[in-house]
mmCIF file of N, CA and C in Angstrom:
data_model
loop_
_atom_site.group_PDB
_atom_site.id
_atom_site.type_symbol
_atom_site.label_atom_id
_atom_site.label_comp_id
_atom_site.label_asym_id
_atom_site.label_seq_id
_atom_site.Cartn_x
_atom_site.Cartn_y
_atom_site.Cartn_z
ATOM 1 N N PHE A 8 33.245 -94.477 17.747
ATOM 2 C CA PHE A 8 34.188 -95.562 17.546
ATOM 3 C C PHE A 8 35.361 -95.065 16.724
ATOM 4 N N LYS A 9 36.552 -95.420 17.145
ATOM 5 C CA LYS A 9 37.767 -94.972 16.472
ATOM 6 C C LYS A 9 38.587 -96.185 16.041
ATOM 7 N N GLN A 10 39.099 -96.140 14.823
ATOM 8 C CA GLN A 10 39.949 -97.220 14.318
ATOM 9 C C GLN A 10 41.260 -97.246 15.097
ATOM 10 N N PRO A 11 41.802 -98.428 15.375
ATOM 11 C CA PRO A 11 43.102 -98.481 16.044
ATOM 12 C C PRO A 11 44.200 -97.956 15.121
ATOM 13 N N GLU A 12 45.281 -97.486 15.718
ATOM 14 C CA GLU A 12 46.410 -96.974 14.934
ATOM 15 C C GLU A 12 46.955 -98.056 14.002
ATOM 16 N N SER A 13 47.133 -99.269 14.533
ATOM 17 C CA SER A 13 47.653 -100.375 13.752
ATOM 18 C C SER A 13 47.467 -101.660 14.559
ATOM 19 N N THR A 14 47.719 -102.789 13.932
ATOM 20 C CA THR A 14 47.702 -104.060 14.645
ATOM 21 C C THR A 14 49.086 -104.683 14.525
ATOM 22 N N HIS A 15 49.269 -105.810 15.174
ATOM 23 C CA HIS A 15 50.557 -106.496 15.094
ATOM 24 C C HIS A 15 50.822 -107.010 13.674
ATOM 25 N N LEU A 16 49.797 -107.086 12.848
ATOM 26 C CA LEU A 16 49.955 -107.529 11.464
ATOM 27 C C LEU A 16 50.282 -106.378 10.527
ATOM 28 N N GLY A 17 50.161 -105.156 11.002
ATOM 29 C CA GLY A 17 50.436 -103.993 10.159
ATOM 30 C C GLY A 17 49.179 -103.505 9.466
ATOM 31 N N ASP A 18 49.377 -102.823 8.353
ATOM 32 C CA ASP A 18 48.273 -102.251 7.589
ATOM 33 C C ASP A 18 48.107 -102.972 6.266
ATOM 34 N N CYS A 19 46.903 -102.939 5.733
ATOM 35 C CA CYS A 19 46.645 -103.474 4.396
ATOM 36 C C CYS A 19 47.426 -102.604 3.407
ATOM 37 N N PRO A 20 48.228 -103.198 2.533
ATOM 38 C CA PRO A 20 49.030 -102.389 1.606
ATOM 39 C C PRO A 20 48.204 -101.692 0.526
ATOM 40 N N ILE A 21 46.918 -102.019 0.417
ATOM 41 C CA ILE A 21 46.086 -101.402 -0.610
ATOM 42 C C ILE A 21 45.280 -100.237 -0.042
ATOM 43 N N CYS A 22 44.520 -100.484 1.034
ATOM 44 C CA CYS A 22 43.674 -99.418 1.587
ATOM 45 C C CYS A 22 44.320 -98.688 2.764
ATOM 46 N N MET A 23 45.438 -99.208 3.257
ATOM 47 C CA MET A 23 46.197 -98.617 4.363
ATOM 48 C C MET A 23 45.422 -98.596 5.683
ATOM 49 N N MET A 24 44.405 -99.415 5.814
ATOM 50 C CA MET A 24 43.679 -99.568 7.073
ATOM 51 C C MET A 24 44.365 -100.672 7.873
ATOM 52 N N PRO A 25 44.266 -100.627 9.207
ATOM 53 C CA PRO A 25 44.866 -101.705 10.007
ATOM 54 C C PRO A 25 44.255 -103.056 9.643
ATOM 55 N N LEU A 26 45.106 -104.061 9.508
ATOM 56 C CA LEU A 26 44.615 -105.402 9.217
ATOM 57 C C LEU A 26 43.865 -105.947 10.424
ATOM 58 N N PRO A 27 42.829 -106.741 10.196
ATOM 59 C CA PRO A 27 42.085 -107.332 11.309
ATOM 60 C C PRO A 27 42.983 -108.244 12.146
ATOM 61 N N ILE A 28 42.661 -108.362 13.404
ATOM 62 C CA ILE A 28 43.443 -109.213 14.304
ATOM 63 C C ILE A 28 43.282 -110.677 13.918
ATOM 64 N N TYR A 29 42.101 -111.044 13.459
ATOM 65 C CA TYR A 29 41.820 -112.434 13.099
ATOM 66 C C TYR A 29 42.279 -112.702 11.667
ATOM 67 N N LEU A 30 43.149 -113.703 11.498
ATOM 68 C CA LEU A 30 43.706 -114.000 10.176
ATOM 69 C C LEU A 30 42.673 -114.501 9.184
ATOM 70 N N ASP A 31 41.527 -115.003 9.651
ATOM 71 C CA ASP A 31 40.512 -115.466 8.717
ATOM 72 C C ASP A 31 39.820 -114.300 8.007
ATOM 73 N N LYS A 32 40.093 -113.086 8.426
ATOM 74 C CA LYS A 32 39.536 -111.907 7.778
ATOM 75 C C LYS A 32 40.571 -111.229 6.871
ATOM 76 N N THR A 33 41.662 -111.945 6.593
ATOM 77 C CA THR A 33 42.687 -111.453 5.672
ATOM 78 C C THR A 33 42.966 -112.511 4.618
ATOM 79 N N THR A 34 43.597 -112.099 3.550
ATOM 80 C CA THR A 34 43.981 -113.007 2.473
ATOM 81 C C THR A 34 45.471 -112.841 2.229
ATOM 82 N N MET A 35 46.214 -113.963 2.228
ATOM 83 C CA MET A 35 47.630 -113.883 1.897
ATOM 84 C C MET A 35 47.796 -114.218 0.423
ATOM 85 N N MET A 36 48.428 -113.332 -0.292
ATOM 86 C CA MET A 36 48.696 -113.556 -1.702
ATOM 87 C C MET A 36 49.988 -114.360 -1.822
ATOM 88 N N ASN A 37 49.946 -115.509 -2.480
ATOM 89 C CA ASN A 37 51.111 -116.390 -2.564
ATOM 90 C C ASN A 37 52.233 -115.824 -3.417
ATOM 91 N N CYS A 38 51.907 -114.982 -4.373
ATOM 92 C CA CYS A 38 52.918 -114.470 -5.293
ATOM 93 C C CYS A 38 53.874 -113.492 -4.614
ATOM 94 N N CYS A 39 53.359 -112.608 -3.777
ATOM 95 C CA CYS A 39 54.181 -111.589 -3.139
ATOM 96 C C CYS A 39 54.167 -111.692 -1.619
ATOM 97 N N CYS A 40 53.403 -112.639 -1.079
ATOM 98 C CA CYS A 40 53.277 -112.876 0.365
ATOM 99 C C CYS A 40 52.795 -111.648 1.120
ATOM 100 N N LYS A 41 51.928 -110.879 0.513
ATOM 101 C CA LYS A 41 51.328 -109.723 1.171
ATOM 102 C C LYS A 41 49.991 -110.137 1.773
ATOM 103 N N LEU A 42 49.749 -109.688 2.988
ATOM 104 C CA LEU A 42 48.439 -109.863 3.610
ATOM 105 C C LEU A 42 47.587 -108.670 3.236
ATOM 106 N N ILE A 43 46.424 -108.922 2.663
ATOM 107 C CA ILE A 43 45.487 -107.844 2.366
ATOM 108 C C ILE A 43 44.178 -108.150 3.068
ATOM 109 N N CYS A 44 43.420 -107.107 3.360
ATOM 110 C CA CYS A 44 42.142 -107.326 4.046
ATOM 111 C C CYS A 44 41.146 -107.947 3.058
ATOM 112 N N ASN A 45 40.186 -108.675 3.593
ATOM 113 C CA ASN A 45 39.190 -109.318 2.730
ATOM 114 C C ASN A 45 38.337 -108.301 1.993
ATOM 115 N N GLY A 46 38.207 -107.098 2.542
ATOM 116 C CA GLY A 46 37.456 -106.043 1.853
ATOM 117 C C GLY A 46 38.115 -105.665 0.544
ATOM 118 N N CYS A 47 39.437 -105.485 0.565
ATOM 119 C CA CYS A 47 40.160 -105.150 -0.670
ATOM 120 C C CYS A 47 40.149 -106.324 -1.640
ATOM 121 N N SER A 48 40.257 -107.534 -1.116
ATOM 122 C CA SER A 48 40.213 -108.716 -1.976
ATOM 123 C C SER A 48 38.856 -108.834 -2.656
ATOM 124 N N HIS A 49 37.794 -108.618 -1.901
ATOM 125 C CA HIS A 49 36.438 -108.702 -2.466
ATOM 126 C C HIS A 49 36.196 -107.583 -3.484
ATOM 127 N N ALA A 50 36.625 -106.368 -3.168
ATOM 128 C CA ALA A 50 36.445 -105.247 -4.096
ATOM 129 C C ALA A 50 37.196 -105.504 -5.395
ATOM 130 N N TYR A 51 38.396 -106.082 -5.302
ATOM 131 C CA TYR A 51 39.157 -106.385 -6.507
ATOM 132 C C TYR A 51 38.458 -107.463 -7.327
ATOM 133 N N ASP A 52 37.898 -108.467 -6.656
ATOM 134 C CA ASP A 52 37.172 -109.520 -7.374
ATOM 135 C C ASP A 52 35.959 -108.959 -8.115
ATOM 136 N N LEU A 53 35.289 -107.979 -7.533
ATOM 137 C CA LEU A 53 34.132 -107.367 -8.191
ATOM 138 C C LEU A 53 34.541 -106.543 -9.415
ATOM 139 N N ARG A 54 35.710 -105.934 -9.363
ATOM 140 C CA ARG A 54 36.158 -105.067 -10.454
ATOM 141 C C ARG A 54 36.870 -105.798 -11.580
ATOM 142 N N ARG A 55 37.408 -106.957 -11.304
ATOM 143 C CA ARG A 55 38.248 -107.609 -12.327
ATOM 144 C C ARG A 55 37.401 -108.054 -13.505
ATOM 145 N N VAL A 56 38.035 -108.031 -14.653
ATOM 146 C CA VAL A 56 37.373 -108.415 -15.896
ATOM 147 C C VAL A 56 38.130 -109.600 -16.474
ATOM 148 N N GLY A 57 37.419 -110.595 -16.936
ATOM 149 C CA GLY A 57 38.049 -111.747 -17.549
ATOM 150 C C GLY A 57 38.120 -112.924 -16.597
ATOM 151 N N ALA A 58 38.620 -114.028 -17.116
ATOM 152 C CA ALA A 58 38.655 -115.266 -16.350
ATOM 153 C C ALA A 58 39.874 -115.358 -15.446
ATOM 154 N N LEU A 59 40.973 -114.672 -15.801
ATOM 155 C CA LEU A 59 42.193 -114.770 -15.006
ATOM 156 C C LEU A 59 42.104 -113.873 -13.781
ATOM 157 N N LYS A 60 42.531 -114.419 -12.666
ATOM 158 C CA LYS A 60 42.549 -113.644 -11.430
ATOM 159 C C LYS A 60 43.986 -113.217 -11.158
ATOM 160 N N ASN A 61 44.183 -111.924 -10.998
ATOM 161 C CA ASN A 61 45.506 -111.382 -10.699
ATOM 162 C C ASN A 61 45.574 -110.967 -9.241
ATOM 163 N N CYS A 62 46.793 -110.840 -8.742
ATOM 164 C CA CYS A 62 47.012 -110.339 -7.394
ATOM 165 C C CYS A 62 46.681 -108.846 -7.373
ATOM 166 N N PRO A 63 45.892 -108.376 -6.433
ATOM 167 C CA PRO A 63 45.571 -106.950 -6.403
ATOM 168 C C PRO A 63 46.757 -106.077 -6.005
ATOM 169 N N PHE A 64 47.809 -106.669 -5.455
ATOM 170 C CA PHE A 64 48.971 -105.879 -5.049
ATOM 171 C C PHE A 64 50.037 -105.832 -6.137
ATOM 172 N N CYS A 65 50.506 -107.001 -6.589
ATOM 173 C CA CYS A 65 51.607 -107.022 -7.567
ATOM 174 C C CYS A 65 51.144 -107.322 -8.992
ATOM 175 N N ARG A 66 49.870 -107.654 -9.182
ATOM 176 C CA ARG A 66 49.251 -107.918 -10.491
ATOM 177 C C ARG A 66 49.721 -109.205 -11.174
ATOM 178 N N GLU A 67 50.451 -110.056 -10.454
ATOM 179 C CA GLU A 67 50.854 -111.330 -11.030
ATOM 180 C C GLU A 67 49.634 -112.248 -11.101
ATOM 181 N N ILE A 68 49.592 -113.110 -12.111
ATOM 182 C CA ILE A 68 48.462 -114.025 -12.279
ATOM 183 C C ILE A 68 48.451 -115.019 -11.121
ATOM 184 N N ALA A 69 47.306 -115.162 -10.500
ATOM 185 C CA ALA A 69 47.160 -116.053 -9.350
ATOM 186 C C ALA A 69 47.239 -117.508 -9.803
ATOM 187 N N PRO A 70 47.852 -118.367 -8.997
ATOM 188 C CA PRO A 70 47.939 -119.782 -9.364
ATOM 189 C C PRO A 70 46.575 -120.453 -9.301
ATOM 190 N N SER A 71 46.406 -121.458 -10.147
ATOM 191 C CA SER A 71 45.116 -122.142 -10.196
ATOM 192 C C SER A 71 45.161 -123.530 -9.562
ATOM 193 N N THR A 72 46.351 -124.064 -9.304
ATOM 194 C CA THR A 72 46.459 -125.391 -8.695
ATOM 195 C C THR A 72 47.302 -125.307 -7.423
ATOM 196 N N ASP A 73 47.175 -126.320 -6.578
ATOM 197 C CA ASP A 73 47.958 -126.375 -5.339
ATOM 198 C C ASP A 73 49.449 -126.467 -5.636
ATOM 199 N N GLU A 74 49.798 -127.147 -6.724
ATOM 200 C CA GLU A 74 51.207 -127.275 -7.103
ATOM 201 C C GLU A 74 51.803 -125.906 -7.456
ATOM 202 N N GLU A 75 51.047 -125.084 -8.173
ATOM 203 C CA GLU A 75 51.521 -123.744 -8.515
ATOM 204 C C GLU A 75 51.641 -122.866 -7.273
ATOM 205 N N ILE A 76 50.700 -123.022 -6.345
ATOM 206 C CA ILE A 76 50.768 -122.271 -5.086
ATOM 207 C C ILE A 76 52.035 -122.661 -4.329
ATOM 208 N N TYR A 77 52.318 -123.953 -4.267
ATOM 209 C CA TYR A 77 53.510 -124.445 -3.573
ATOM 210 C C TYR A 77 54.779 -123.897 -4.230
ATOM 211 N N LYS A 78 54.823 -123.886 -5.560
ATOM 212 C CA LYS A 78 56.000 -123.369 -6.270
ATOM 213 C C LYS A 78 56.217 -121.889 -5.969
ATOM 214 N N GLN A 79 55.128 -121.122 -5.962
ATOM 215 C CA GLN A 79 55.262 -119.694 -5.657
ATOM 216 C C GLN A 79 55.727 -119.478 -4.226
ATOM 217 N N ARG A 80 55.199 -120.263 -3.287
ATOM 218 C CA ARG A 80 55.617 -120.120 -1.893
ATOM 219 C C ARG A 80 57.082 -120.496 -1.736
ATOM 220 N N MET A 81 57.528 -121.551 -2.411
ATOM 221 C CA MET A 81 58.933 -121.955 -2.334
ATOM 222 C C MET A 81 59.851 -120.885 -2.945
ATOM 223 N N LYS A 82 59.373 -120.228 -3.978
ATOM 224 C CA LYS A 82 60.137 -119.134 -4.585
ATOM 225 C C LYS A 82 60.333 -118.005 -3.573
ATOM 226 N N ARG A 83 59.281 -117.692 -2.809
ATOM 227 C CA ARG A 83 59.381 -116.645 -1.790
ATOM 228 C C ARG A 83 60.258 -117.100 -0.619
ATOM 229 N N ILE A 84 60.223 -118.394 -0.302
ATOM 230 C CA ILE A 84 61.066 -118.916 0.781
ATOM 231 C C ILE A 84 62.533 -118.836 0.376
ATOM 232 N N GLU A 85 62.832 -119.151 -0.879
ATOM 233 C CA GLU A 85 64.209 -119.036 -1.364
ATOM 234 C C GLU A 85 64.696 -117.591 -1.314
ATOM 235 N N ALA A 86 63.771 -116.646 -1.423
ATOM 236 C CA ALA A 86 64.113 -115.223 -1.323
ATOM 237 C C ALA A 86 64.145 -114.775 0.138
ATOM 238 N N THR A 87 64.054 -115.723 1.079
ATOM 239 C CA THR A 87 64.050 -115.497 2.527
ATOM 240 C C THR A 87 63.012 -114.462 2.959
ATOM 241 N N ASP A 88 61.787 -114.678 2.533
ATOM 242 C CA ASP A 88 60.665 -113.835 2.938
ATOM 243 C C ASP A 88 60.114 -114.375 4.257
ATOM 244 N N PRO A 89 60.143 -113.582 5.359
ATOM 245 C CA PRO A 89 59.680 -114.090 6.644
ATOM 246 C C PRO A 89 58.208 -114.502 6.651
ATOM 247 N N VAL A 90 57.371 -113.827 5.887
ATOM 248 C CA VAL A 90 55.949 -114.188 5.843
ATOM 249 C C VAL A 90 55.774 -115.555 5.194
ATOM 250 N N ALA A 91 56.496 -115.810 4.115
ATOM 251 C CA ALA A 91 56.418 -117.110 3.446
ATOM 252 C C ALA A 91 56.969 -118.217 4.349
ATOM 253 N N LEU A 92 58.040 -117.920 5.079
ATOM 254 C CA LEU A 92 58.603 -118.911 5.998
ATOM 255 C C LEU A 92 57.612 -119.243 7.113
ATOM 256 N N THR A 93 56.950 -118.242 7.640
ATOM 257 C CA THR A 93 55.947 -118.468 8.685
ATOM 258 C C THR A 93 54.779 -119.289 8.140
ATOM 259 N N HIS A 94 54.323 -118.947 6.945
ATOM 260 C CA HIS A 94 53.201 -119.683 6.337
ATOM 261 C C HIS A 94 53.584 -121.141 6.100
ATOM 262 N N GLU A 95 54.802 -121.373 5.626
ATOM 263 C CA GLU A 95 55.246 -122.756 5.405
ATOM 264 C C GLU A 95 55.360 -123.498 6.736
ATOM 265 N N GLY A 96 55.783 -122.801 7.785
ATOM 266 C CA GLY A 96 55.818 -123.410 9.114
ATOM 267 C C GLY A 96 54.433 -123.846 9.559
ATOM 268 N N MET A 97 53.434 -123.009 9.293
ATOM 269 C CA MET A 97 52.051 -123.380 9.645
ATOM 270 C C MET A 97 51.588 -124.584 8.835
ATOM 271 N N GLN A 98 51.977 -124.636 7.559
ATOM 272 C CA GLN A 98 51.602 -125.788 6.729
ATOM 273 C C GLN A 98 52.251 -127.067 7.254
ATOM 274 N N GLN A 99 53.504 -126.968 7.709
ATOM 275 C CA GLN A 99 54.185 -128.140 8.255
ATOM 276 C C GLN A 99 53.536 -128.595 9.562
ATOM 277 N N CYS A 100 53.059 -127.641 10.375
ATOM 278 C CA CYS A 100 52.343 -128.003 11.613
ATOM 279 C C CYS A 100 51.072 -128.783 11.289
ATOM 280 N N LYS A 101 50.375 -128.377 10.231
ATOM 281 C CA LYS A 101 49.159 -129.084 9.840
ATOM 282 C C LYS A 101 49.457 -130.520 9.421
ATOM 283 N N LYS A 102 50.683 -130.745 8.896
ATOM 284 C CA LYS A 102 51.098 -132.092 8.492
ATOM 285 C C LYS A 102 51.716 -132.867 9.660
ATOM 286 N N ASP A 103 51.728 -132.269 10.865
ATOM 287 C CA ASP A 103 52.337 -132.853 12.072
ATOM 288 C C ASP A 103 53.842 -133.039 11.947
ATOM 289 N N ASP A 104 54.494 -132.226 11.130
ATOM 290 C CA ASP A 104 55.956 -132.239 11.008
ATOM 291 C C ASP A 104 56.494 -131.049 11.806
ATOM 292 N N TYR A 105 56.561 -131.232 13.124
ATOM 293 C CA TYR A 105 56.886 -130.125 14.009
ATOM 294 C C TYR A 105 58.361 -129.717 13.954
ATOM 295 N N CYS A 106 59.241 -130.639 13.613
ATOM 296 C CA CYS A 106 60.667 -130.287 13.501
ATOM 297 C C CYS A 106 60.893 -129.318 12.344
ATOM 298 N N SER A 107 60.318 -129.617 11.196
ATOM 299 C CA SER A 107 60.441 -128.713 10.045
ATOM 300 C C SER A 107 59.749 -127.386 10.330
ATOM 301 N N ALA A 108 58.601 -127.446 10.976
ATOM 302 C CA ALA A 108 57.868 -126.224 11.308
ATOM 303 C C ALA A 108 58.715 -125.341 12.219
ATOM 304 N N PHE A 109 59.369 -125.939 13.213
ATOM 305 C CA PHE A 109 60.218 -125.176 14.120
ATOM 306 C C PHE A 109 61.348 -124.494 13.371
ATOM 307 N N GLU A 110 61.948 -125.201 12.407
ATOM 308 C CA GLU A 110 63.031 -124.609 11.608
ATOM 309 C C GLU A 110 62.530 -123.406 10.803
ATOM 310 N N TYR A 111 61.354 -123.536 10.180
ATOM 311 C CA TYR A 111 60.800 -122.417 9.411
ATOM 312 C C TYR A 111 60.462 -121.238 10.318
ATOM 313 N N PHE A 112 59.847 -121.512 11.472
ATOM 314 C CA PHE A 112 59.498 -120.438 12.399
ATOM 315 C C PHE A 112 60.744 -119.740 12.948
ATOM 316 N N THR A 113 61.784 -120.524 13.238
ATOM 317 C CA THR A 113 63.019 -119.965 13.766
ATOM 318 C C THR A 113 63.676 -119.039 12.734
ATOM 319 N N LYS A 114 63.742 -119.503 11.501
ATOM 320 C CA LYS A 114 64.361 -118.682 10.454
ATOM 321 C C LYS A 114 63.540 -117.410 10.208
ATOM 322 N N ALA A 115 62.225 -117.530 10.244
ATOM 323 C CA ALA A 115 61.363 -116.342 10.059
ATOM 324 C C ALA A 115 61.577 -115.354 11.199
ATOM 325 N N ALA A 116 61.706 -115.856 12.426
ATOM 326 C CA ALA A 116 61.919 -114.970 13.577
ATOM 327 C C ALA A 116 63.278 -114.277 13.485
ATOM 328 N N GLU A 117 64.297 -114.983 13.006
ATOM 329 C CA GLU A 117 65.611 -114.356 12.845
ATOM 330 C C GLU A 117 65.593 -113.236 11.816
ATOM 331 N N LEU A 118 64.770 -113.395 10.791
ATOM 332 C CA LEU A 118 64.692 -112.380 9.732
ATOM 333 C C LEU A 118 63.800 -111.213 10.131
ATOM 334 N N GLY A 119 62.961 -111.416 11.107
ATOM 335 C CA GLY A 119 62.091 -110.323 11.567
ATOM 336 C C GLY A 119 60.739 -110.510 11.093
#
């Protein structure tokens, strides 16, 4: 068995292995909008010391409430991060706000 060269999602920025095709096997960090594999996320959780959980990529303290997660995502959207725009589009689809979702997806596609 041979690992694929890469996937459409790219590589995990920590272990440099191709990210799984299924998004449920990845974790998106809200602070930096990086997708990391669940293996790296789990390994980091096992190694961390203390009550605060930090991002394994940028080391920023992870948000503890939904409001903090929303603020971090909006901060990344203001910085025109295509991953954050796509994620917000998915959140709008879950709320059945398809017009807003289309706008977020369109802007993310324009940015690449």
